[in-house]
Amino acid sequence: MNVTVGHLYPDYLNIYADRGNIAVLTERARLRGHELRVVPIGLAGAVPNGIDLFYVGGGQDREQALVSGDLEKKGEALGAAVEDGAAFLAVCGGYQLLGRFYRDRAGAELPGIGLLPLHTVAGERRMIGDVLLECEWAGRTLAGFENHAGRTHLDEGAEPLGRVLAGFGNDGESGFEGCRQGRVYGTYLHGPLLPRNPWFADRVLADALAHATGGEVELEPLADELEAQAHAVSAARARARGGRY
Ligand code: GLN
């Protein structure tokens, strides 16, 4: 099966090797006999049809300011694609712009596309370090790295991606991290995220394949020994020092 990923602003929003998430999805699709095609979607480019999964990485306030106006113009097309069942994975700065707005450290309010029920306001101190989450909805944990000034506030009733076991998470207070809504996932977790969290990579891949095929997709499990070790090391680091300024 062919599955198409729309990679938003790869030249602007790609810190902490966020691009590595695409490499993981490509390889995990290949190992199951599927072919993953990546379509870059840049400034002024239209949102192509037939995208099964949209992906956007993180970036500094400056890069977010360079893309947010253009992203706002794409908001309707992205909303329609998600309405039609396309999946979406957004990391950090990209995650913030999936909400209503991001007020950056200079106080400028960058418009978001409102795909997720949240808004973000930058604070004084950056929240940096290893993170470990409990994802009760999947009975699994997620491990990664965070570095953000933004404090993200979820609307009442919004679903977080996970509960913080170690680290700061959305705002360093609520005890939650990220947000998920159907096949749309937002998170502060860099690293990149997916190499050390193969279950979540398969979750996002299965959602993209479900859109491509029109039906739910079961992926046969892979050995993932190295991935499990990477997760364990990352989780141990988070437990040891996550969530401290
Ligand atoms: N610039 C945003 C912040 O500081 C996002 C940072 C990032 O993507 N790592 O919160």
Coordinates of N, CA and C and ligand atoms in Angstrom, one line a residue:
M1 N 0.9 -1.2 0.0 CA 0.0 0.0 0.0 C 0.9 1.2 0.0
N2 N 0.5 2.2 -0.8 CA 1.2 3.5 -0.7 C 0.6 4.4 0.3
V3 N 1.4 5.1 1.1 CA 0.9 6.1 2.0 C 1.6 7.4 1.9
T4 N 0.9 8.5 1.8 CA 1.5 9.8 1.5 C 1.6 10.7 2.8
V5 N 2.8 11.2 3.0 CA 2.9 12.1 4.2 C 3.2 13.5 3.6
G6 N 2.4 14.5 4.1 CA 2.6 15.9 3.8 C 3.5 16.5 4.9
H7 N 4.8 16.8 4.5 CA 5.7 17.4 5.5 C 5.7 18.9 5.4
L8 N 5.0 19.5 6.5 CA 4.8 21.0 6.5 C 6.1 21.7 6.9
Y9 N 6.6 22.6 6.1 CA 7.7 23.5 6.4 C 9.0 22.8 6.9
P10 N 9.4 21.8 6.1 CA 10.6 21.0 6.5 C 11.8 21.9 6.7
D11 N 11.9 23.1 5.9 CA 13.1 23.9 6.0 C 13.0 24.9 7.2
Y12 N 11.8 25.1 7.8 CA 11.7 26.0 8.9 C 11.5 25.3 10.3
L13 N 10.7 24.3 10.3 CA 10.3 23.7 11.6 C 10.9 22.3 11.6
N14 N 12.1 22.2 12.1 CA 12.8 20.9 12.1 C 14.0 21.0 13.1
I15 N 13.7 21.2 14.4 CA 14.8 21.2 15.3 C 14.8 19.9 16.1
Y16 N 15.9 19.6 16.8 CA 16.1 18.3 17.5 C 15.8 17.1 16.6
A17 N 16.2 17.2 15.4 CA 16.1 16.0 14.5 C 14.7 15.6 14.3
D18 N 13.7 16.5 14.4 CA 12.3 16.1 14.2 C 12.1 15.4 12.9
R19 N 13.0 15.7 11.9 CA 12.9 15.1 10.6 C 13.0 13.5 10.7
G20 N 13.7 13.1 11.8 CA 14.0 11.7 12.1 C 12.7 10.9 12.2
N21 N 11.6 11.6 12.6 CA 10.3 10.9 12.7 C 9.9 10.3 11.4
I22 N 10.1 11.1 10.3 CA 9.7 10.7 9.0 C 10.5 9.4 8.6
A23 N 11.8 9.4 8.9 CA 12.6 8.2 8.6 C 12.1 7.0 9.3
V24 N 11.7 7.1 10.5 CA 11.1 6.0 11.3 C 9.8 5.5 10.6
L25 N 9.0 6.4 10.3 CA 7.7 6.0 9.7 C 8.0 5.3 8.3
T26 N 8.9 5.8 7.6 CA 9.3 5.3 6.2 C 9.7 3.8 6.4
E27 N 10.7 3.6 7.3 CA 11.2 2.3 7.5 C 10.2 1.3 8.1
R28 N 9.4 1.7 9.1 CA 8.4 0.8 9.6 C 7.3 0.5 8.6
A29 N 7.0 1.4 7.7 CA 6.1 1.1 6.6 C 6.7 0.0 5.7
R30 N 8.0 0.3 5.3 CA 8.7 -0.6 4.4 C 8.8 -2.0 5.0
L31 N 9.0 -2.2 6.3 CA 9.2 -3.5 6.9 C 7.8 -4.3 6.9
R32 N 6.7 -3.5 6.6 CA 5.4 -4.2 6.5 C 5.0 -4.2 5.0
G33 N 5.9 -3.9 4.1 CA 5.6 -4.0 2.7 C 4.8 -2.8 2.1
H34 N 4.8 -1.7 2.9 CA 4.1 -0.5 2.4 C 5.2 0.5 2.0
E35 N 4.8 1.4 1.1 CA 5.7 2.4 0.6 C 5.2 3.8 1.1
L36 N 6.1 4.5 1.8 CA 5.7 5.8 2.3 C 6.3 6.9 1.4
R37 N 5.5 7.8 0.9 CA 6.0 8.9 0.0 C 5.9 10.2 0.8
V38 N 6.9 11.0 0.7 CA 6.9 12.3 1.5 C 6.8 13.4 0.5
V39 N 5.8 14.3 0.7 CA 5.6 15.5 -0.1 C 5.8 16.7 0.8
P40 N 6.9 17.5 0.5 CA 7.1 18.7 1.3 C 6.1 19.8 0.9
I41 N 5.6 20.4 1.9 CA 4.6 21.5 1.7 C 5.2 22.8 2.4
G42 N 5.6 23.7 1.5 CA 6.3 24.9 2.0 C 5.5 26.1 2.0
L43 N 6.2 27.3 2.1 CA 5.5 28.5 2.1 C 4.8 28.7 0.7
A44 N 3.6 29.2 0.8 CA 2.9 29.5 -0.5 C 2.5 28.3 -1.3
G45 N 2.9 27.1 -0.9 CA 2.5 25.9 -1.6 C 1.1 25.5 -1.2
A46 N 0.3 25.0 -2.1 CA -1.1 24.6 -1.8 C -1.0 23.3 -1.0
V47 N -2.1 23.0 -0.3 CA -2.2 21.7 0.4 C -2.6 20.7 -0.6
P48 N -1.7 19.7 -1.0 CA -2.1 18.8 -2.0 C -3.3 17.9 -1.6
N49 N -4.0 17.3 -2.5 CA -5.0 16.3 -2.1 C -4.3 14.9 -1.9
G50 N -5.0 14.0 -1.3 CA -4.5 12.7 -1.1 C -3.4 12.5 -0.1
I51 N -3.3 13.4 0.9 CA -2.4 13.3 2.0 C -3.0 12.4 3.1
D52 N -2.3 11.4 3.5 CA -2.8 10.5 4.5 C -2.4 10.9 5.9
L53 N -1.2 11.6 6.0 CA -0.7 12.0 7.3 C 0.1 13.3 7.1
F54 N -0.3 14.3 7.9 CA 0.4 15.6 7.9 C 1.4 15.5 9.0
Y55 N 2.6 16.1 8.8 CA 3.6 16.1 9.8 C 4.3 17.5 9.9
V56 N 4.4 18.0 11.1 CA 5.1 19.3 11.3 C 6.0 19.3 12.5
G57 N 7.2 19.7 12.4 CA 8.2 19.7 13.5 C 8.2 20.9 14.3
G58 N 9.2 21.1 15.1 CA 9.4 22.2 16.1 C 10.3 23.3 15.5
G59 N 10.3 24.5 16.2 CA 11.2 25.5 15.8 C 11.1 26.7 16.8
Q60 N 12.1 27.6 16.6 CA 12.2 28.7 17.5 C 11.1 29.7 17.1
D61 N 10.9 30.6 18.0 CA 9.8 31.7 17.8 C 10.0 32.3 16.4
R62 N 11.2 32.6 16.1 CA 11.5 33.3 14.8 C 10.9 32.5 13.6
E63 N 11.2 31.2 13.6 CA 10.8 30.3 12.5 C 9.2 30.2 12.5
Q64 N 8.7 30.1 13.7 CA 7.2 30.0 13.8 C 6.6 31.3 13.2
A65 N 7.2 32.4 13.5 CA 6.6 33.7 13.0 C 6.7 33.7 11.5
L66 N 7.7 33.1 10.9 CA 7.9 33.1 9.5 C 6.9 32.2 8.7
V67 N 6.3 31.2 9.4 CA 5.4 30.3 8.8 C 3.9 30.5 9.2
S68 N 3.7 31.1 10.4 CA 2.3 31.1 10.9 C 1.3 31.8 10.0
G69 N 1.7 32.9 9.3 CA 0.7 33.5 8.4 C 0.3 32.6 7.3
D70 N 1.3 31.9 6.7 CA 1.0 31.0 5.6 C 0.2 29.8 6.1
L71 N 0.5 29.3 7.3 CA -0.2 28.1 7.8 C -1.7 28.5 8.0
E72 N -1.9 29.7 8.5 CA -3.3 30.2 8.7 C -4.1 30.1 7.4
K73 N -3.4 30.5 6.3 CA -4.1 30.4 5.0 C -4.4 29.0 4.6
K74 N -3.6 28.0 5.1 CA -3.8 26.6 4.7 C -4.8 26.0 5.7
G75 N -5.2 26.7 6.8 CA -6.0 26.1 7.8 C -7.2 25.5 7.4
E76 N -7.9 26.1 6.5 CA -9.2 25.5 6.0 C -9.0 24.2 5.3
A77 N -8.0 24.1 4.4 CA -7.7 22.9 3.6 C -7.2 21.8 4.6
L78 N -6.4 22.2 5.6 CA -5.9 21.2 6.5 C -7.1 20.6 7.4
G79 N -8.0 21.6 7.8 CA -9.1 21.2 8.6 C -10.0 20.2 7.8
A80 N -10.2 20.5 6.5 CA -11.1 19.6 5.7 C -10.4 18.2 5.5
A81 N -9.1 18.2 5.3 CA -8.4 16.9 5.2 C -8.5 16.1 6.4
V82 N -8.4 16.7 7.6 CA -8.5 16.0 8.9 C -10.0 15.5 9.1
E83 N -10.9 16.4 8.7 CA -12.3 16.0 8.7 C -12.6 14.8 7.9
D84 N -11.8 14.7 6.8 CA -11.9 13.5 5.9 C -11.1 12.3 6.4
G85 N -10.5 12.4 7.6 CA -9.8 11.3 8.2 C -8.3 11.2 8.1
A86 N -7.7 12.3 7.5 CA -6.2 12.3 7.4 C -5.7 12.4 8.9
A87 N -4.5 11.8 9.1 CA -3.9 11.8 10.4 C -2.9 13.0 10.5
F88 N -2.5 13.4 11.7 CA -1.7 14.6 11.8 C -0.8 14.4 13.0
L89 N 0.5 14.6 12.9 CA 1.5 14.5 14.0 C 2.2 15.8 14.0
A90 N 2.1 16.6 15.2 CA 2.7 17.9 15.3 C 3.6 17.9 16.5
V91 N 4.8 18.4 16.4 CA 5.8 18.5 17.5 C 6.1 19.9 17.9
C92 N 6.0 20.2 19.2 CA 6.5 21.4 19.8 C 6.0 22.7 19.1
G93 N 6.8 23.4 18.4 CA 6.4 24.7 17.8 C 5.3 24.4 16.8
G94 N 5.3 23.3 16.1 CA 4.2 22.9 15.2 C 3.0 22.6 16.0
Y95 N 3.1 21.9 17.1 CA 2.0 21.6 18.0 C 1.3 22.9 18.4
Q96 N 2.1 23.8 18.9 CA 1.5 25.1 19.3 C 0.7 25.8 18.3
L97 N 1.1 25.7 17.0 CA 0.4 26.3 15.9 C -0.8 25.5 15.4
L98 N -1.0 24.4 16.0 CA -2.3 23.6 15.7 C -3.4 24.1 16.6
G99 N -3.0 24.9 17.7 CA -4.0 25.5 18.6 C -4.6 26.8 18.0
R100 N -5.2 27.6 18.8 CA -5.8 28.8 18.3 C -4.7 29.9 18.1
F101 N -3.7 30.0 19.0 CA -2.6 30.9 18.8 C -1.4 30.6 19.7
Y102 N -0.3 31.2 19.4 CA 0.9 31.1 20.3 C 1.4 32.5 20.5
R103 N 1.3 33.0 21.8 CA 1.9 34.3 22.1 C 3.3 34.1 22.5
D104 N 4.2 34.6 21.7 CA 5.7 34.3 21.9 C 6.3 35.2 22.9
R105 N 7.6 35.0 23.1 CA 8.2 35.7 24.2 C 8.3 37.2 24.1
A106 N 8.2 37.6 22.8 CA 8.1 39.1 22.5 C 6.7 39.6 22.7
G107 N 5.7 38.7 23.0 CA 4.4 39.2 23.1 C 3.6 39.2 21.8
A108 N 4.2 38.8 20.7 CA 3.5 38.7 19.5 C 2.6 37.5 19.4
E109 N 1.3 37.7 19.0 CA 0.4 36.6 19.0 C 0.4 36.0 17.6
L110 N 0.9 34.8 17.4 CA 1.0 34.1 16.2 C -0.3 33.3 16.0
P111 N -1.0 33.5 14.9 CA -2.3 32.7 14.7 C -2.0 31.2 14.5
G112 N -2.8 30.4 15.1 CA -2.8 29.0 14.8 C -4.0 28.6 14.0
I113 N -4.1 27.3 13.7 CA -5.2 26.9 12.8 C -6.4 26.2 13.5
G114 N -6.3 26.2 14.9 CA -7.4 25.8 15.7 C -7.9 24.3 15.4
L115 N -6.9 23.5 15.0 CA -7.3 22.1 14.8 C -7.3 21.4 16.2
L116 N -6.6 21.9 17.2 CA -6.6 21.3 18.5 C -7.2 22.4 19.5
P117 N -7.9 21.9 20.5 CA -8.6 22.9 21.5 C -7.7 23.4 22.5
L118 N -6.8 24.3 22.2 CA -5.8 24.8 23.1 C -5.2 26.1 22.7
H119 N -4.5 26.8 23.5 CA -3.7 28.0 23.2 C -2.4 28.0 24.0
T120 N -1.4 28.7 23.6 CA -0.1 28.7 24.2 C 0.4 30.1 24.4
V121 N 1.0 30.3 25.6 CA 1.6 31.6 25.9 C 3.0 31.3 26.5
A122 N 4.0 32.0 25.9 CA 5.4 31.8 26.3 C 5.6 32.4 27.7
G123 N 6.4 31.7 28.5 CA 6.7 32.1 29.8 C 8.2 32.6 29.9
E124 N 8.6 33.0 31.0 CA 10.0 33.5 31.2 C 11.0 32.4 31.0
R125 N 10.8 31.3 31.8 CA 11.8 30.3 31.9 C 11.5 29.1 30.9
R126 N 12.5 28.7 30.2 CA 12.3 27.5 29.2 C 12.2 26.2 30.0
M127 N 11.3 25.4 29.6 CA 11.2 24.1 30.2 C 12.0 23.1 29.3
I128 N 13.1 22.6 29.9 CA 14.0 21.8 29.1 C 14.3 20.5 29.9
G129 N 14.4 19.4 29.2 CA 14.9 18.2 29.8 C 14.2 16.9 29.2
D130 N 14.5 15.8 29.8 CA 13.9 14.6 29.4 C 12.5 14.4 30.0
V131 N 11.6 13.7 29.3 CA 10.2 13.6 29.7 C 9.8 12.2 29.6
L132 N 8.9 11.8 30.6 CA 8.3 10.5 30.5 C 6.8 10.6 30.8
L133 N 6.0 10.1 29.9 CA 4.5 10.2 30.0 C 3.9 8.8 30.2
E134 N 2.7 8.8 30.8 CA 1.9 7.6 30.9 C 0.7 7.8 30.0
C135 N 0.5 7.0 29.0 CA -0.6 7.1 28.0 C -1.7 6.1 28.4
E136 N -2.6 6.4 29.3 CA -3.5 5.4 29.8 C -4.4 4.9 28.6
W137 N -4.7 5.7 27.6 CA -5.5 5.3 26.5 C -4.9 4.2 25.7
A138 N -3.6 4.0 25.8 CA -2.9 3.0 25.1 C -2.2 2.0 26.0
G139 N -2.2 2.2 27.3 CA -1.5 1.4 28.3 C 0.0 1.3 28.1
R140 N 0.5 2.5 27.6 CA 1.9 2.6 27.3 C 2.5 3.8 27.8
T141 N 3.9 3.9 27.7 CA 4.6 5.2 28.1 C 5.3 5.8 26.9
L142 N 5.4 7.1 26.9 CA 6.2 7.8 25.9 C 7.4 8.5 26.5
A143 N 8.5 8.4 25.9 CA 9.7 9.1 26.4 C 10.3 10.0 25.4
G144 N 10.8 11.2 25.8 CA 11.4 12.1 24.8 C 12.1 13.2 25.5
F145 N 12.3 14.3 24.8 CA 13.0 15.5 25.3 C 12.2 16.7 25.0
E146 N 12.2 17.7 25.9 CA 11.4 18.9 25.7 C 12.3 20.1 25.8
N147 N 12.0 21.2 25.1 CA 12.7 22.5 25.2 C 11.7 23.5 24.7
H148 N 11.0 24.2 25.6 CA 10.0 25.1 25.1 C 9.8 26.2 26.2
A149 N 9.5 27.4 25.7 CA 9.1 28.5 26.6 C 7.6 28.5 26.7
G150 N 6.9 28.0 25.7 CA 5.5 28.0 25.7 C 4.8 27.2 26.8
R151 N 3.8 27.7 27.3 CA 2.9 27.0 28.3 C 1.6 26.8 27.6
T152 N 1.3 25.5 27.3 CA 0.1 25.2 26.6 C -1.1 24.9 27.5
H153 N -2.2 25.5 27.2 CA -3.4 25.3 28.1 C -4.5 24.6 27.2
L154 N -4.9 23.4 27.7 CA -5.9 22.7 27.0 C -7.3 23.2 27.4
D155 N -8.2 23.2 26.5 CA -9.6 23.6 26.8 C -10.2 22.6 27.8
E156 N -11.2 22.9 28.5 CA -12.0 22.0 29.3 C -12.4 20.8 28.5
G157 N -12.1 19.6 29.0 CA -12.6 18.4 28.2 C -11.7 17.9 27.1
A158 N -10.6 18.7 26.8 CA -9.7 18.3 25.8 C -8.9 17.1 26.3
E159 N -8.5 16.2 25.4 CA -7.8 15.0 25.7 C -6.3 15.2 25.7
P160 N -5.5 15.1 26.8 CA -4.1 15.2 26.7 C -3.5 13.9 26.0
L161 N -2.3 14.0 25.6 CA -1.7 12.8 25.0 C -1.2 11.9 26.1
G162 N -0.8 12.5 27.2 CA -0.4 11.6 28.4 C -0.3 12.4 29.7
R163 N -0.2 11.6 30.7 CA 0.0 12.2 32.1 C 1.5 12.2 32.3
V164 N 2.0 13.3 32.9 CA 3.5 13.5 33.1 C 3.9 12.6 34.3
L165 N 4.8 11.7 34.0 CA 5.5 10.9 35.1 C 6.8 11.6 35.6
A166 N 7.4 12.3 34.6 CA 8.7 13.0 34.8 C 8.8 14.1 33.7
G167 N 9.1 15.3 34.1 CA 9.3 16.4 33.1 C 8.3 17.5 33.4
F168 N 8.2 18.5 32.5 CA 7.3 19.6 32.6 C 6.0 19.4 31.9
G169 N 6.0 19.0 30.7 CA 4.8 18.8 29.9 C 4.2 20.1 29.4
N170 N 2.9 20.1 29.2 CA 2.3 21.3 28.6 C 2.6 22.6 29.2
D171 N 2.6 22.7 30.6 CA 2.8 24.0 31.2 C 3.5 23.9 32.6
G172 N 4.0 22.7 32.9 CA 4.8 22.5 34.1 C 3.9 22.5 35.3
E173 N 2.6 22.6 35.2 CA 1.7 22.6 36.3 C 0.5 21.6 36.2
S174 N -0.1 21.5 35.0 CA -1.3 20.7 34.9 C -1.0 19.2 35.1
G175 N 0.2 18.7 34.9 CA 0.5 17.3 35.0 C 0.2 16.5 33.7
F176 N -0.1 17.3 32.7 CA -0.4 16.6 31.4 C 0.5 17.1 30.3
E177 N 0.6 16.3 29.2 CA 1.4 16.7 28.1 C 0.6 16.4 26.8
G178 N 0.8 17.3 25.8 CA 0.3 17.1 24.5 C -1.2 17.1 24.5
C179 N -1.7 16.8 23.3 CA -3.2 16.8 23.1 C -3.5 15.8 21.9
R180 N -4.6 15.1 22.0 CA -4.9 14.2 20.9 C -6.4 14.3 20.7
Q181 N -6.8 14.3 19.4 CA -8.2 14.4 19.0 C -8.4 13.6 17.8
G182 N -9.0 12.4 17.9 CA -9.1 11.5 16.8 C -7.7 11.1 16.3
R183 N -7.4 11.4 15.0 CA -6.1 11.0 14.4 C -5.1 12.2 14.5
V184 N -5.4 13.2 15.3 CA -4.5 14.4 15.4 C -3.8 14.3 16.7
Y185 N -2.5 14.3 16.7 CA -1.6 14.2 17.9 C -0.7 15.4 17.9
G186 N -0.7 16.1 19.1 CA 0.3 17.2 19.3 C 1.1 16.9 20.5
T187 N 2.4 17.2 20.5 CA 3.3 16.9 21.6 C 4.5 17.8 21.7
Y188 N 5.0 18.0 22.9 CA 6.3 18.7 23.0 C 7.5 17.8 22.8
L189 N 7.3 16.5 22.7 CA 8.4 15.6 22.7 C 9.2 15.5 21.5
H190 N 10.4 16.0 21.6 CA 11.5 15.9 20.5 C 12.3 14.6 20.8
G191 N 13.4 14.6 20.0 CA 14.4 13.5 20.3 C 15.2 13.1 19.2
P192 N 14.6 12.6 18.0 CA 13.2 12.6 17.7 C 12.4 11.7 18.5
L193 N 11.1 11.8 18.5 CA 10.1 11.1 19.3 C 10.0 9.6 19.0
L194 N 9.8 9.3 17.7 CA 9.4 8.0 17.3 C 10.4 6.9 17.4
P195 N 11.7 7.1 17.2 CA 12.7 6.0 17.3 C 12.6 5.3 18.7
R196 N 12.3 6.0 19.7 CA 12.3 5.4 21.1 C 10.9 5.1 21.5
N197 N 9.9 5.3 20.7 CA 8.5 5.0 21.0 C 7.8 4.3 19.9
P198 N 8.3 3.1 19.5 CA 7.8 2.4 18.3 C 6.3 2.2 18.3
W199 N 5.7 1.9 19.5 CA 4.2 1.7 19.6 C 3.5 2.9 19.0
F200 N 4.0 4.1 19.4 CA 3.3 5.3 18.9 C 3.6 5.6 17.4
A201 N 4.8 5.2 17.0 CA 5.0 5.3 15.5 C 4.0 4.4 14.8
D202 N 3.8 3.2 15.3 CA 2.9 2.3 14.6 C 1.4 2.8 14.7
R203 N 1.1 3.5 15.8 CA -0.2 4.1 15.9 C -0.5 5.1 14.9
V204 N 0.5 6.0 14.7 CA 0.4 7.1 13.7 C 0.4 6.5 12.3
L205 N 1.2 5.5 12.1 CA 1.3 4.8 10.8 C 0.0 4.1 10.4
A206 N -0.6 3.4 11.4 CA -1.9 2.7 11.2 C -3.0 3.7 10.9
D207 N -3.0 4.9 11.6 CA -4.0 5.9 11.3 C -3.8 6.4 9.8
A208 N -2.6 6.6 9.4 CA -2.4 7.0 8.0 C -2.8 6.0 7.0
L209 N -2.5 4.7 7.3 CA -2.9 3.6 6.4 C -4.4 3.4 6.4
A210 N -5.0 3.7 7.5 CA -6.5 3.6 7.6 C -7.1 4.6 6.7
H211 N -6.5 5.8 6.6 CA -7.0 6.8 5.7 C -6.7 6.4 4.2
A212 N -5.6 5.8 4.0 CA -5.2 5.4 2.6 C -6.1 4.3 2.1
T213 N -6.5 3.4 3.0 CA -7.2 2.2 2.6 C -8.7 2.3 2.8
G214 N -9.1 3.2 3.7 CA -10.5 3.4 4.0 C -11.0 2.4 5.1
G215 N -10.1 1.6 5.6 CA -10.5 0.7 6.7 C -9.4 0.6 7.8
E216 N -9.7 0.1 8.9 CA -8.8 0.0 10.0 C -7.7 -1.0 9.6
V217 N -6.4 -0.7 10.1 CA -5.3 -1.5 9.7 C -4.5 -2.0 10.9
E218 N -4.3 -3.3 10.9 CA -3.5 -4.0 12.0 C -2.1 -4.1 11.5
L219 N -1.1 -3.6 12.2 CA 0.3 -3.8 11.7 C 0.9 -4.9 12.5
E220 N 1.6 -5.9 11.8 CA 2.2 -7.0 12.6 C 3.4 -6.4 13.4
P221 N 3.5 -6.9 14.6 CA 4.6 -6.3 15.5 C 6.0 -6.6 14.9
L222 N 6.9 -5.7 15.3 CA 8.3 -5.9 14.9 C 9.1 -6.2 16.1
A223 N 10.3 -6.7 16.0 CA 11.1 -7.1 17.2 C 11.4 -5.9 18.1
D224 N 11.9 -4.8 17.6 CA 12.0 -3.5 18.3 C 12.9 -3.6 19.5
E225 N 13.9 -4.5 19.5 CA 14.8 -4.6 20.7 C 15.6 -3.3 20.9
L226 N 16.2 -2.8 19.9 CA 17.0 -1.5 20.0 C 16.1 -0.4 20.5
E227 N 14.9 -0.3 19.9 CA 14.0 0.7 20.3 C 13.6 0.6 21.7
A228 N 13.4 -0.6 22.2 CA 13.0 -0.8 23.6 C 14.2 -0.3 24.5
Q229 N 15.4 -0.6 24.1 CA 16.5 -0.1 24.9 C 16.6 1.4 24.9
A230 N 16.4 2.0 23.8 CA 16.4 3.5 23.7 C 15.3 4.1 24.5
H231 N 14.1 3.4 24.6 CA 13.0 3.9 25.4 C 13.4 3.8 26.9
A232 N 14.0 2.7 27.3 CA 14.4 2.5 28.7 C 15.4 3.5 29.1
V233 N 16.4 3.8 28.3 CA 17.5 4.8 28.6 C 16.8 6.1 28.8
S234 N 16.0 6.5 27.8 CA 15.3 7.8 27.9 C 14.4 7.9 29.1
A235 N 13.7 6.9 29.4 CA 12.8 6.9 30.5 C 13.6 7.0 31.8
A236 N 14.7 6.3 31.9 CA 15.5 6.4 33.1 C 16.1 7.8 33.3
R237 N 16.5 8.4 32.2 CA 17.0 9.8 32.3 C 15.9 10.7 32.8
A238 N 14.7 10.5 32.3 CA 13.6 11.4 32.7 C 13.3 11.3 34.1
R239 N 13.3 10.0 34.6 CA 13.0 9.8 36.0 C 14.1 10.4 36.9
A240 N 15.3 10.4 36.4 CA 16.4 10.8 37.2 C 16.5 12.3 37.2
R241 N 16.1 13.0 36.1 CA 16.3 14.5 36.2 C 15.2 15.3 35.4
G242 N 14.2 14.6 34.9 CA 13.2 15.4 34.2 C 12.4 16.4 35.1
G243 N 12.0 17.5 34.5 CA 11.1 18.4 35.2 C 11.8 19.3 36.2
R244 N 13.1 19.5 36.1 CA 13.8 20.4 37.0 C 14.4 21.6 36.2
Y245 N 14.2 22.8 36.7 CA 14.7 24.0 36.0 C 16.2 24.0 36.2
Ligands
GLN1 N1 9.4 28.4 20.1 C1 8.5 27.6 20.9 C2 8.8 27.7 22.4 O1 9.8 28.1 22.7 C3 8.7 26.1 20.4 C4 10.1 25.6 20.7 C5 10.3 24.2 20.0 O2 9.7 23.9 19.0 N2 11.2 23.4 20.6 O3 8.0 27.3 23.1

